[in-house]
mmCIF file of C-alpha atoms in Angstrom:
data_model
loop_
_atom_site.group_PDB
_atom_site.id
_atom_site.type_symbol
_atom_site.label_atom_id
_atom_site.label_comp_id
_atom_site.label_asym_id
_atom_site.label_seq_id
_atom_site.Cartn_x
_atom_site.Cartn_y
_atom_site.Cartn_z
ATOM 1 C CA MET A 1 10.162 23.212 28.042
ATOM 2 C CA ARG A 2 7.180 24.745 29.745
ATOM 3 C CA ARG A 3 5.307 21.677 28.570
ATOM 4 C CA ILE A 4 7.438 19.278 30.568
ATOM 5 C CA ALA A 5 6.893 21.240 33.742
ATOM 6 C CA LEU A 6 3.141 21.106 33.177
ATOM 7 C CA ALA A 7 3.285 17.406 32.507
ATOM 8 C CA ALA A 8 4.926 16.914 35.868
ATOM 9 C CA VAL A 9 2.083 18.707 37.627
ATOM 10 C CA ALA A 10 -0.447 16.582 35.777
ATOM 11 C CA ALA A 11 1.386 13.376 36.575
ATOM 12 C CA SER A 12 1.637 13.915 40.309
ATOM 13 C CA GLY A 13 -0.990 11.926 42.097
ATOM 14 C CA LEU A 14 -1.635 9.721 39.119
ATOM 15 C CA THR A 15 0.948 7.098 39.715
ATOM 16 C CA VAL A 16 -1.447 4.807 41.520
ATOM 17 C CA MET A 17 -4.039 4.899 38.762
ATOM 18 C CA LEU A 18 -4.310 2.122 36.247
ATOM 19 C CA ALA A 19 -3.329 2.618 32.660
ATOM 20 C CA GLY A 20 -6.229 2.924 30.270
ATOM 21 C CA THR A 21 -8.977 3.285 32.846
ATOM 22 C CA ALA A 22 -11.184 6.328 33.003
ATOM 23 C CA LEU A 23 -9.664 8.817 35.377
ATOM 24 C CA SER A 24 -11.624 10.783 37.905
ATOM 25 C CA ASP A 25 -12.861 14.238 37.112
ATOM 26 C CA GLU A 26 -10.800 15.747 39.914
ATOM 27 C CA THR A 27 -7.472 15.009 38.243
ATOM 28 C CA ASP A 28 -5.560 18.210 37.619
ATOM 29 C CA TRP A 29 -4.396 17.949 34.036
ATOM 30 C CA GLY A 30 -2.663 21.317 34.003
ATOM 31 C CA ALA A 31 -2.491 22.840 30.517
ATOM 32 C CA TYR A 32 -3.827 19.639 28.929
ATOM 33 C CA GLU A 33 -7.304 20.589 30.062
ATOM 34 C CA VAL A 34 -8.961 23.895 29.190
ATOM 35 C CA GLY A 35 -12.546 24.247 30.394
ATOM 36 C CA ASP A 36 -14.245 21.089 29.175
ATOM 37 C CA LYS A 37 -11.648 20.488 26.468
ATOM 38 C CA ARG A 38 -9.176 17.722 27.150
ATOM 39 C CA SER A 39 -6.185 16.693 25.117
ATOM 40 C CA GLY A 40 -5.831 13.045 24.108
ATOM 41 C CA TYR A 41 -2.883 13.105 26.509
ATOM 42 C CA THR A 42 -5.313 13.005 29.439
ATOM 43 C CA TYR A 43 -6.881 9.780 28.149
ATOM 44 C CA ALA A 44 -3.587 8.080 27.347
ATOM 45 C CA ALA A 45 -2.051 5.351 29.488
ATOM 46 C CA THR A 46 0.533 6.407 32.075
ATOM 47 C CA GLU A 47 3.379 4.780 30.120
ATOM 48 C CA THR A 48 2.312 6.459 26.897
ATOM 49 C CA ARG A 49 2.254 9.840 28.607
ATOM 50 C CA SER A 50 5.687 9.335 30.085
ATOM 51 C CA ILE A 51 7.121 8.590 26.626
ATOM 52 C CA GLN A 52 5.674 11.883 25.386
ATOM 53 C CA ASP A 53 6.940 13.761 28.438
ATOM 54 C CA ASP A 54 10.568 13.003 27.751
ATOM 55 C CA ASP A 55 12.010 14.302 24.481
ATOM 56 C CA PHE A 56 14.833 11.805 24.686
ATOM 57 C CA GLU A 57 12.420 8.902 24.927
ATOM 58 C CA ASN A 58 9.847 10.219 22.482
ATOM 59 C CA PRO A 59 10.554 8.417 19.182
ATOM 60 C CA ALA A 60 8.754 11.183 17.260
ATOM 61 C CA MET A 61 11.647 13.523 18.034
ATOM 62 C CA LEU A 62 13.587 11.656 15.327
ATOM 63 C CA TRP A 63 11.129 13.090 12.800
ATOM 64 C CA VAL A 64 11.498 16.553 14.289
ATOM 65 C CA ASP A 65 15.279 16.222 14.009
ATOM 66 C CA THR A 66 14.970 15.181 10.364
ATOM 67 C CA GLY A 67 12.779 18.241 9.824
ATOM 68 C CA GLN A 68 15.480 20.434 11.329
ATOM 69 C CA GLU A 69 18.049 18.977 8.912
ATOM 70 C CA LEU A 70 15.748 19.470 5.923
ATOM 71 C CA TRP A 71 15.129 23.055 7.035
ATOM 72 C CA ASP A 72 18.786 23.805 6.349
ATOM 73 C CA THR A 73 19.080 21.737 3.163
ATOM 74 C CA VAL A 74 19.281 23.524 -0.192
ATOM 75 C CA GLU A 75 17.009 21.918 -2.798
ATOM 76 C CA GLY A 76 15.391 22.872 -6.081
ATOM 77 C CA GLU A 77 16.257 25.114 -8.990
ATOM 78 C CA ALA A 78 16.112 28.313 -6.955
ATOM 79 C CA GLY A 79 19.059 27.068 -4.894
ATOM 80 C CA LYS A 80 17.393 27.793 -1.566
ATOM 81 C CA ALA A 81 16.765 26.092 1.749
ATOM 82 C CA CYS A 82 13.834 26.958 3.986
ATOM 83 C CA ALA A 83 16.354 28.712 6.199
ATOM 84 C CA SER A 84 17.426 30.962 3.296
ATOM 85 C CA CYS A 85 14.160 32.831 3.563
ATOM 86 C CA HIS A 86 12.819 31.947 7.007
ATOM 87 C CA ASP A 87 16.092 31.975 8.962
ATOM 88 C CA ASP A 88 15.606 30.740 12.520
ATOM 89 C CA ALA A 89 12.497 28.573 12.666
ATOM 90 C CA ALA A 90 12.125 29.171 16.412
ATOM 91 C CA VAL A 91 11.360 32.802 15.530
ATOM 92 C CA SER A 92 9.764 32.666 12.075
ATOM 93 C CA MET A 93 7.614 29.583 12.774
ATOM 94 C CA ALA A 94 6.745 30.335 16.385
ATOM 95 C CA GLU A 95 3.032 30.731 15.675
ATOM 96 C CA VAL A 96 2.269 28.676 12.583
ATOM 97 C CA GLY A 97 1.522 25.471 14.490
ATOM 98 C CA ALA A 98 -1.156 27.208 16.555
ATOM 99 C CA ILE A 99 -2.953 29.161 13.820
ATOM 100 C CA TYR A 100 -3.179 26.773 10.838
ATOM 101 C CA PRO A 101 -5.175 25.936 8.718
ATOM 102 C CA VAL A 102 -5.661 29.452 7.319
ATOM 103 C CA TYR A 103 -7.580 30.963 4.432
ATOM 104 C CA TYR A 104 -5.220 31.342 1.479
ATOM 105 C CA GLU A 105 -6.298 34.112 -0.847
ATOM 106 C CA PRO A 106 -4.546 32.990 -4.078
ATOM 107 C CA ARG A 107 -6.412 29.667 -3.993
ATOM 108 C CA GLY A 108 -9.651 30.946 -2.487
ATOM 109 C CA LYS A 109 -9.699 28.184 0.133
ATOM 110 C CA LEU A 110 -8.021 26.907 3.281
ATOM 111 C CA ILE A 111 -4.530 25.456 3.365
ATOM 112 C CA ASN A 112 -2.931 23.488 6.184
ATOM 113 C CA ILE A 113 0.716 23.319 7.216
ATOM 114 C CA GLU A 114 1.576 20.446 4.875
ATOM 115 C CA GLN A 115 0.147 22.371 1.934
ATOM 116 C CA ARG A 116 1.912 25.604 2.960
ATOM 117 C CA ILE A 117 5.216 23.745 3.078
ATOM 118 C CA ASN A 118 4.649 22.267 -0.371
ATOM 119 C CA LEU A 119 3.687 25.692 -1.739
ATOM 120 C CA CYS A 120 7.061 26.992 -0.594
ATOM 121 C CA ARG A 121 8.755 23.999 -2.188
ATOM 122 C CA THR A 122 7.109 24.367 -5.564
ATOM 123 C CA GLU A 123 6.802 28.152 -5.784
ATOM 124 C CA ASN A 124 9.683 29.506 -3.747
ATOM 125 C CA MET A 125 12.300 26.772 -4.056
ATOM 126 C CA LYS A 126 11.316 25.405 -7.482
ATOM 127 C CA ALA A 127 11.566 21.966 -5.929
ATOM 128 C CA LYS A 128 9.141 19.045 -6.155
ATOM 129 C CA ALA A 129 6.268 18.850 -3.709
ATOM 130 C CA TRP A 130 6.715 16.177 -1.052
ATOM 131 C CA LYS A 131 4.242 13.290 -1.120
ATOM 132 C CA TRP A 132 1.621 13.076 1.580
ATOM 133 C CA GLU A 133 2.739 10.842 4.476
ATOM 134 C CA SER A 134 6.324 10.792 3.152
ATOM 135 C CA ARG A 135 9.069 10.852 5.745
ATOM 136 C CA GLU A 136 10.047 14.340 4.499
ATOM 137 C CA LEU A 137 6.622 15.954 4.686
ATOM 138 C CA LEU A 138 5.831 14.399 8.066
ATOM 139 C CA SER A 139 9.206 15.456 9.422
ATOM 140 C CA MET A 140 8.930 19.031 8.213
ATOM 141 C CA THR A 141 5.345 19.345 9.443
ATOM 142 C CA ALA A 142 6.333 17.967 12.837
ATOM 143 C CA PHE A 143 9.334 20.293 12.951
ATOM 144 C CA VAL A 144 7.328 23.394 12.013
ATOM 145 C CA ARG A 145 4.499 22.602 14.410
ATOM 146 C CA ASN A 146 6.920 21.737 17.188
ATOM 147 C CA GLN A 147 8.094 25.371 17.130
ATOM 148 C CA ALA A 148 4.687 26.312 18.536
ATOM 149 C CA ARG A 149 4.689 23.661 21.252
ATOM 150 C CA GLY A 150 2.977 24.944 24.368
ATOM 151 C CA ARG A 151 1.133 27.724 22.544
ATOM 152 C CA PRO A 152 -2.644 27.616 22.751
ATOM 153 C CA VAL A 153 -4.402 26.666 19.529
ATOM 154 C CA ALA A 154 -5.965 29.871 18.157
ATOM 155 C CA VAL A 155 -7.264 29.468 14.612
ATOM 156 C CA LYS A 156 -9.248 32.090 12.743
ATOM 157 C CA ILE A 157 -12.745 30.965 11.842
ATOM 158 C CA ASP A 158 -14.349 34.271 10.896
ATOM 159 C CA GLY A 159 -14.028 36.348 7.718
ATOM 160 C CA PRO A 160 -13.199 34.355 4.604
ATOM 161 C CA ALA A 161 -12.515 31.198 6.683
ATOM 162 C CA ALA A 162 -16.101 31.091 7.959
ATOM 163 C CA PRO A 163 -17.750 29.100 5.134
ATOM 164 C CA PHE A 164 -14.955 26.505 5.260
ATOM 165 C CA TYR A 165 -15.310 26.192 8.998
ATOM 166 C CA GLU A 166 -19.038 25.562 8.475
ATOM 167 C CA LYS A 167 -18.274 22.785 6.003
ATOM 168 C CA GLY A 168 -15.893 21.180 8.472
ATOM 169 C CA LYS A 169 -18.535 21.346 11.146
ATOM 170 C CA GLU A 170 -21.101 19.736 8.882
ATOM 171 C CA PHE A 171 -18.669 16.913 8.179
ATOM 172 C CA TYR A 172 -18.142 16.364 11.879
ATOM 173 C CA TYR A 173 -21.823 15.877 12.582
ATOM 174 C CA GLN A 174 -22.686 13.867 9.485
ATOM 175 C CA ARG A 175 -23.199 10.171 9.949
ATOM 176 C CA ARG A 176 -21.376 7.990 7.455
ATOM 177 C CA GLY A 177 -20.464 4.452 6.485
ATOM 178 C CA GLN A 178 -22.303 1.184 6.900
ATOM 179 C CA LEU A 179 -22.139 1.716 10.669
ATOM 180 C CA ASP A 180 -23.786 5.123 10.198
ATOM 181 C CA MET A 181 -21.690 7.007 12.737
ATOM 182 C CA ALA A 182 -20.540 10.616 12.975
ATOM 183 C CA CYS A 183 -17.341 11.861 14.612
ATOM 184 C CA LYS A 184 -19.496 13.337 17.329
ATOM 185 C CA ASN A 185 -21.012 9.972 18.294
ATOM 186 C CA CYS A 186 -17.621 8.764 19.481
ATOM 187 C CA HIS A 187 -15.664 11.878 20.398
ATOM 188 C CA GLU A 188 -18.332 14.252 21.691
ATOM 189 C CA ASP A 189 -21.000 11.996 23.209
ATOM 190 C CA ASN A 190 -18.750 9.215 24.446
ATOM 191 C CA ALA A 191 -15.370 10.688 25.366
ATOM 192 C CA GLY A 192 -14.269 8.864 28.511
ATOM 193 C CA ASN A 193 -16.236 5.694 27.684
ATOM 194 C CA MET A 194 -14.766 2.384 26.632
ATOM 195 C CA ILE A 195 -15.688 1.200 23.138
ATOM 196 C CA ARG A 196 -14.752 -2.417 23.616
ATOM 197 C CA ALA A 197 -10.986 -2.298 24.360
ATOM 198 C CA ASN A 198 -10.495 1.391 23.466
ATOM 199 C CA LEU A 199 -10.956 4.377 25.708
ATOM 200 C CA LEU A 200 -12.520 7.117 23.598
ATOM 201 C CA SER A 201 -10.952 10.563 23.853
ATOM 202 C CA GLN A 202 -12.359 13.842 22.577
ATOM 203 C CA GLY A 203 -10.448 13.247 19.326
ATOM 204 C CA GLN A 204 -8.470 16.486 19.609
ATOM 205 C CA SER A 205 -5.914 17.425 16.980
ATOM 206 C CA ASN A 206 -3.420 19.468 19.023
ATOM 207 C CA GLY A 207 -0.716 16.762 19.053
ATOM 208 C CA PHE A 208 -0.428 16.041 15.319
ATOM 209 C CA PRO A 209 1.621 14.830 13.561
ATOM 210 C CA THR A 210 1.553 12.153 16.237
ATOM 211 C CA TYR A 211 3.605 9.064 16.951
ATOM 212 C CA ARG A 212 1.200 6.141 17.236
ATOM 213 C CA LEU A 213 2.459 3.051 18.996
ATOM 214 C CA LYS A 214 0.150 1.046 16.731
ATOM 215 C CA TRP A 215 1.692 2.557 13.579
ATOM 216 C CA GLN A 216 5.234 2.418 14.971
ATOM 217 C CA LYS A 217 5.753 5.758 13.296
ATOM 218 C CA VAL A 218 4.610 9.326 13.035
ATOM 219 C CA GLY A 219 1.383 9.896 11.118
ATOM 220 C CA SER A 220 -0.538 12.899 9.871
ATOM 221 C CA LEU A 221 -3.917 14.094 11.108
ATOM 222 C CA HIS A 222 -5.400 13.192 7.743
ATOM 223 C CA ARG A 223 -4.181 9.626 8.118
ATOM 224 C CA ARG A 224 -6.063 9.528 11.406
ATOM 225 C CA PHE A 225 -9.186 10.900 9.680
ATOM 226 C CA ARG A 226 -8.932 8.145 7.103
ATOM 227 C CA GLY A 227 -8.679 5.555 9.858
ATOM 228 C CA CYS A 228 -11.667 6.955 11.729
ATOM 229 C CA ASN A 229 -13.688 6.984 8.484
ATOM 230 C CA SER A 230 -12.692 3.452 7.483
ATOM 231 C CA GLN A 231 -13.545 1.921 10.829
ATOM 232 C CA VAL A 232 -17.190 2.892 10.362
ATOM 233 C CA ARG A 233 -16.975 1.318 6.894
ATOM 234 C CA ALA A 234 -17.116 4.658 5.077
ATOM 235 C CA THR A 235 -15.035 5.567 2.043
ATOM 236 C CA PRO A 236 -12.336 7.888 3.333
ATOM 237 C CA TYR A 237 -11.311 11.054 1.477
ATOM 238 C CA LYS A 238 -7.823 11.642 0.137
ATOM 239 C CA ALA A 239 -5.262 13.026 2.534
ATOM 240 C CA GLY A 240 -4.957 16.713 1.692
ATOM 241 C CA SER A 241 -8.513 16.891 0.300
ATOM 242 C CA ASP A 242 -10.523 20.060 0.853
ATOM 243 C CA GLU A 243 -12.976 18.062 2.954
ATOM 244 C CA TYR A 244 -10.265 17.051 5.408
ATOM 245 C CA VAL A 245 -8.649 20.507 5.534
ATOM 246 C CA ASN A 246 -12.042 22.037 6.378
ATOM 247 C CA LEU A 247 -12.548 19.366 9.027
ATOM 248 C CA GLU A 248 -9.080 20.166 10.346
ATOM 249 C CA LEU A 249 -10.117 23.782 10.910
ATOM 250 C CA PHE A 250 -13.282 22.746 12.718
ATOM 251 C CA LEU A 251 -11.313 20.370 14.960
ATOM 252 C CA ALA A 252 -8.684 22.994 15.729
ATOM 253 C CA ASP A 253 -11.394 25.401 16.854
ATOM 254 C CA ARG A 254 -13.049 22.653 18.863
ATOM 255 C CA GLY A 255 -9.758 22.335 20.735
ATOM 256 C CA ARG A 256 -9.147 26.084 20.909
ATOM 257 C CA GLY A 257 -6.904 26.932 23.862
ATOM 258 C CA LEU A 258 -5.364 23.484 24.206
ATOM 259 C CA PRO A 259 -1.586 23.692 23.883
ATOM 260 C CA VAL A 260 0.123 22.484 20.711
ATOM 261 C CA GLU A 261 1.723 19.186 21.768
ATOM 262 C CA THR A 262 3.472 18.151 18.582
ATOM 263 C CA PRO A 263 4.874 15.555 18.487
ATOM 264 C CA ALA A 264 2.408 13.729 20.750
ATOM 265 C CA VAL A 265 2.509 10.005 21.500
ATOM 266 C CA ARG A 266 -0.679 7.937 21.434
ATOM 267 C CA ASN A 267 -1.828 4.332 21.321
ATOM 268 C CA MET B 1 -34.563 11.385 10.530
ATOM 269 C CA VAL B 2 -38.022 11.996 11.974
ATOM 270 C CA ALA B 3 -39.400 10.552 8.780
ATOM 271 C CA TRP B 4 -38.112 7.158 9.809
ATOM 272 C CA GLN B 5 -40.504 7.079 12.696
ATOM 273 C CA SER B 6 -43.581 7.566 10.551
ATOM 274 C CA LEU B 7 -42.302 5.882 7.420
ATOM 275 C CA GLY B 8 -41.044 2.834 9.228
ATOM 276 C CA VAL B 9 -43.708 0.535 7.891
ATOM 277 C CA LEU B 10 -43.766 2.103 4.461
ATOM 278 C CA ARG B 11 -39.997 1.858 4.030
ATOM 279 C CA ALA B 12 -39.871 -1.695 5.104
ATOM 280 C CA LEU B 13 -42.570 -2.553 2.623
ATOM 281 C CA ILE B 14 -40.963 -0.609 -0.227
ATOM 282 C CA CYS B 15 -37.795 -2.505 0.425
ATOM 283 C CA GLY B 16 -39.456 -5.770 0.334
ATOM 284 C CA ALA B 17 -41.083 -4.892 -2.945
ATOM 285 C CA GLY B 18 -38.527 -3.106 -5.094
ATOM 286 C CA ILE B 19 -35.110 -3.038 -3.532
ATOM 287 C CA ALA B 20 -34.545 -6.700 -2.845
ATOM 288 C CA ALA B 21 -33.120 -7.255 -6.295
ATOM 289 C CA LEU B 22 -30.729 -4.315 -5.996
ATOM 290 C CA PHE B 23 -29.189 -5.559 -2.805
ATOM 291 C CA ALA B 24 -28.774 -9.093 -3.933
ATOM 292 C CA THR B 25 -25.769 -8.344 -6.148
ATOM 293 C CA GLY B 26 -22.494 -8.623 -4.178
ATOM 294 C CA ALA B 27 -20.950 -12.011 -3.466
ATOM 295 C CA ALA B 28 -21.901 -12.092 0.187
ATOM 296 C CA ALA B 29 -25.114 -10.117 -0.286
ATOM 297 C CA GLU B 30 -28.231 -12.066 0.307
ATOM 298 C CA GLU B 31 -31.728 -11.137 -0.612
ATOM 299 C CA PHE B 32 -33.087 -8.415 1.603
ATOM 300 C CA VAL B 33 -36.071 -9.766 3.483
ATOM 301 C CA ALA B 34 -39.200 -7.650 3.827
ATOM 302 C CA PHE B 35 -40.562 -7.198 7.306
ATOM 303 C CA LYS B 36 -43.437 -5.428 8.957
ATOM 304 C CA ILE B 37 -43.083 -3.084 11.872
ATOM 305 C CA VAL B 38 -45.952 -3.137 14.335
ATOM 306 C CA ASP B 39 -46.738 0.211 16.043
ATOM 307 C CA ASN B 40 -43.089 1.345 15.687
ATOM 308 C CA GLU B 41 -42.381 -1.034 18.548
ATOM 309 C CA SER B 42 -41.862 -4.505 17.257
ATOM 310 C CA ILE B 43 -41.168 -6.814 14.311
ATOM 311 C CA ALA B 44 -43.252 -9.764 15.382
ATOM 312 C CA LYS B 45 -42.271 -12.298 12.715
ATOM 313 C CA SER B 46 -38.903 -13.973 12.290
ATOM 314 C CA LEU B 47 -37.016 -12.617 9.260
ATOM 315 C CA THR B 48 -36.207 -16.160 8.179
ATOM 316 C CA GLY B 49 -39.492 -17.722 9.183
ATOM 317 C CA LYS B 50 -37.556 -19.884 11.609
ATOM 318 C CA PRO B 51 -36.311 -19.454 15.168
ATOM 319 C CA GLY B 52 -32.615 -18.524 15.505
ATOM 320 C CA ASP B 53 -29.856 -20.403 17.275
ATOM 321 C CA PRO B 54 -28.876 -18.779 20.613
ATOM 322 C CA ALA B 55 -25.363 -20.300 20.672
ATOM 323 C CA ARG B 56 -24.578 -18.860 17.262
ATOM 324 C CA GLY B 57 -26.156 -15.558 18.341
ATOM 325 C CA ARG B 58 -23.742 -15.352 21.237
ATOM 326 C CA GLU B 59 -20.837 -15.748 18.786
ATOM 327 C CA VAL B 60 -22.263 -13.043 16.526
ATOM 328 C CA ALA B 61 -22.490 -10.688 19.521
ATOM 329 C CA ILE B 62 -18.793 -11.293 20.292
ATOM 330 C CA ASN B 63 -17.422 -11.193 16.737
ATOM 331 C CA ARG B 64 -15.881 -7.804 15.955
ATOM 332 C CA LYS B 65 -16.698 -8.129 12.265
ATOM 333 C CA GLN B 66 -20.321 -9.124 12.851
ATOM 334 C CA GLY B 67 -22.501 -7.935 15.737
ATOM 335 C CA ASN B 68 -19.695 -6.633 17.925
ATOM 336 C CA CYS B 69 -22.413 -5.852 20.472
ATOM 337 C CA LEU B 70 -19.643 -5.975 23.089
ATOM 338 C CA ALA B 71 -18.224 -2.765 21.616
ATOM 339 C CA CYS B 72 -21.000 -0.865 23.357
ATOM 340 C CA HIS B 73 -22.805 -3.267 25.690
ATOM 341 C CA LYS B 74 -22.062 -5.395 28.694
ATOM 342 C CA LEU B 75 -23.212 -8.998 28.229
ATOM 343 C CA PRO B 76 -22.916 -12.119 30.404
ATOM 344 C CA ILE B 77 -19.891 -13.304 28.397
ATOM 345 C CA PRO B 78 -17.186 -13.517 31.066
ATOM 346 C CA GLU B 79 -14.487 -15.037 28.841
ATOM 347 C CA GLN B 80 -14.344 -11.816 26.809
ATOM 348 C CA PRO B 81 -12.172 -9.237 28.587
ATOM 349 C CA PHE B 82 -13.556 -6.024 27.062
ATOM 350 C CA HIS B 83 -17.160 -4.907 27.302
ATOM 351 C CA GLY B 84 -18.186 -1.443 26.129
ATOM 352 C CA GLU B 85 -19.715 1.264 28.293
ATOM 353 C CA ILE B 86 -21.771 3.062 25.687
ATOM 354 C CA GLY B 87 -25.184 1.387 25.710
ATOM 355 C CA PRO B 88 -27.171 -0.240 28.527
ATOM 356 C CA ASP B 89 -26.184 -3.551 30.137
ATOM 357 C CA LEU B 90 -28.015 -6.285 28.219
ATOM 358 C CA SER B 91 -27.745 -8.957 30.912
ATOM 359 C CA THR B 92 -31.521 -9.042 31.369
ATOM 360 C CA ALA B 93 -32.659 -7.811 27.928
ATOM 361 C CA GLY B 94 -34.736 -10.975 27.499
ATOM 362 C CA SER B 95 -37.003 -10.103 30.397
ATOM 363 C CA THR B 96 -37.292 -6.403 29.474
ATOM 364 C CA TYR B 97 -38.250 -6.939 25.826
ATOM 365 C CA SER B 98 -40.210 -9.424 23.759
ATOM 366 C CA ALA B 99 -38.523 -11.164 20.834
ATOM 367 C CA GLY B 100 -40.329 -8.808 18.443
ATOM 368 C CA GLU B 101 -39.112 -5.722 20.307
ATOM 369 C CA LEU B 102 -35.571 -7.060 20.358
ATOM 370 C CA ARG B 103 -35.760 -7.810 16.636
ATOM 371 C CA LEU B 104 -36.788 -4.237 15.844
ATOM 372 C CA ARG B 105 -33.996 -2.859 18.043
ATOM 373 C CA ILE B 106 -31.427 -4.925 16.165
ATOM 374 C CA VAL B 107 -32.861 -4.483 12.672
ATOM 375 C CA ASN B 108 -33.166 -0.710 13.009
ATOM 376 C CA PRO B 109 -33.007 0.946 16.453
ATOM 377 C CA LYS B 110 -33.353 4.322 14.693
ATOM 378 C CA ILE B 111 -37.063 3.674 14.410
ATOM 379 C CA VAL B 112 -37.234 3.770 18.222
ATOM 380 C CA ASN B 113 -34.697 6.582 18.646
ATOM 381 C CA PRO B 114 -33.563 8.441 15.499
ATOM 382 C CA ASP B 115 -30.519 9.834 17.339
ATOM 383 C CA THR B 116 -29.224 6.564 18.708
ATOM 384 C CA PHE B 117 -25.565 5.699 18.310
ATOM 385 C CA MET B 118 -26.469 2.056 17.764
ATOM 386 C CA PRO B 119 -26.167 0.974 14.143
ATOM 387 C CA ALA B 120 -29.101 -0.532 12.263
ATOM 388 C CA PHE B 121 -27.935 -4.085 11.684
ATOM 389 C CA TYR B 122 -30.440 -4.827 8.951
ATOM 390 C CA ARG B 123 -30.891 -1.680 6.881
ATOM 391 C CA PRO B 124 -28.786 -1.435 3.719
ATOM 392 C CA PHE B 125 -30.118 1.968 2.593
ATOM 393 C CA GLY B 126 -30.274 5.567 3.792
ATOM 394 C CA LEU B 127 -26.500 5.556 4.418
ATOM 395 C CA HIS B 128 -23.757 7.992 3.363
ATOM 396 C CA ARG B 129 -20.468 7.049 1.626
ATOM 397 C CA VAL B 130 -20.520 3.371 2.486
ATOM 398 C CA SER B 131 -17.200 1.854 1.413
ATOM 399 C CA LYS B 132 -17.208 -0.361 -1.638
ATOM 400 C CA ASP B 133 -16.941 -3.682 0.153
ATOM 401 C CA PHE B 134 -20.072 -3.019 2.177
ATOM 402 C CA GLN B 135 -22.295 -1.228 -0.313
ATOM 403 C CA GLY B 136 -25.811 -2.563 -0.472
ATOM 404 C CA LYS B 137 -25.129 -5.005 2.305
ATOM 405 C CA THR B 138 -26.593 -5.271 5.764
ATOM 406 C CA ILE B 139 -24.227 -5.557 8.743
ATOM 407 C CA LEU B 140 -25.824 -8.845 9.732
ATOM 408 C CA THR B 141 -27.659 -11.380 7.580
ATOM 409 C CA ALA B 142 -31.312 -12.139 8.353
ATOM 410 C CA GLU B 143 -30.181 -15.424 9.857
ATOM 411 C CA GLN B 144 -27.629 -13.726 12.112
ATOM 412 C CA VAL B 145 -30.274 -11.244 13.261
ATOM 413 C CA GLU B 146 -32.486 -14.171 14.263
ATOM 414 C CA ASP B 147 -29.582 -15.867 16.048
ATOM 415 C CA VAL B 148 -28.916 -12.715 18.090
ATOM 416 C CA VAL B 149 -32.633 -12.334 18.896
ATOM 417 C CA ALA B 150 -32.679 -15.943 20.070
ATOM 418 C CA TYR B 151 -29.597 -15.338 22.213
ATOM 419 C CA LEU B 152 -30.967 -12.164 23.821
ATOM 420 C CA THR B 153 -34.269 -13.823 24.705
ATOM 421 C CA THR B 154 -32.280 -16.246 26.894
ATOM 422 C CA LEU B 155 -30.934 -13.347 28.994
ATOM 423 C CA LYS B 156 -33.339 -13.092 31.929
#
């Protein structure tokens, strides 16, 4: 609940400001701003922020609650629930949301939280993997990441993760699509500027899975990547692709120190 | 990217010669028109050989699926509520630039500034992972480019 206290600090003095307009540099955003890194929260409209601030109002908490139920549900041939092995998620999952994606030795590449969950389903529970963007996988991902809420993002980018981080970085700066735009054109060079009716944020990933008012549901970070690729008329990659997991690591490091906000609420 | 600067003329000519046929496939694709860049500063001649229509150009600048110039620029189009803050205000572009200079900046602003955020509206090559519906196609047709040029020249 540390988060809610911080939100209150950030909100004080903002009430007179208009929703959706660029806010002055002097605003104290509390934990949502670390050096020059700013969470998407700080670019969101006042009403959107207030929905996120209150767990009872935040519709994404329904997904977190579903995740909690699934955590205790026995499934698969091994006759286990997540809780059978991991017990209290508040303890066993306290860090995961802040440190993923990680390098996973048996596969020789990075895995993100969704993939880690599905590994436990297939290998440890002998249950079927959940589909990407399914209610179950989104709920469990939101639940697991929510355990780390308030913790600063602190991924590992050295050692065996280093080459994957480099690939993610390359992706971020590569122009693509008929409109020939890179992530950095919008989220690095123009954060704080209006692109027609949209206020561009830094495109940080600390709040995912996120409830988008536009989607009327919770969506994964990779869904967001696909949207940001499609809008420049580029062919998106598959959710869960290596390209997107590498990009996910680069983005996490780009937002290093920002608190995990899952489940965030955005436009 | 730097190559664009020096190869501007060459590329444009190559396109005119060999690539036109390639890009003329899709339903909406039209033949890619060759053009000549003068001193990396200007495309003096109309792509269609005719002057454009400023009223239609204004519509192209508004339309989110066409020019969508309003995504990044402010224009004297008061009935549209949202004007972007990314590029310069174009309210007097017609007195700053000649028609030829405007044409080059719309066709391919990367010849003037390789790092610009502004898309090249008439350059169907040199792109990465273009989605299927847009492959081999320019963002604007030659006619639409001319309409936008005609519109901008009225902004003094």
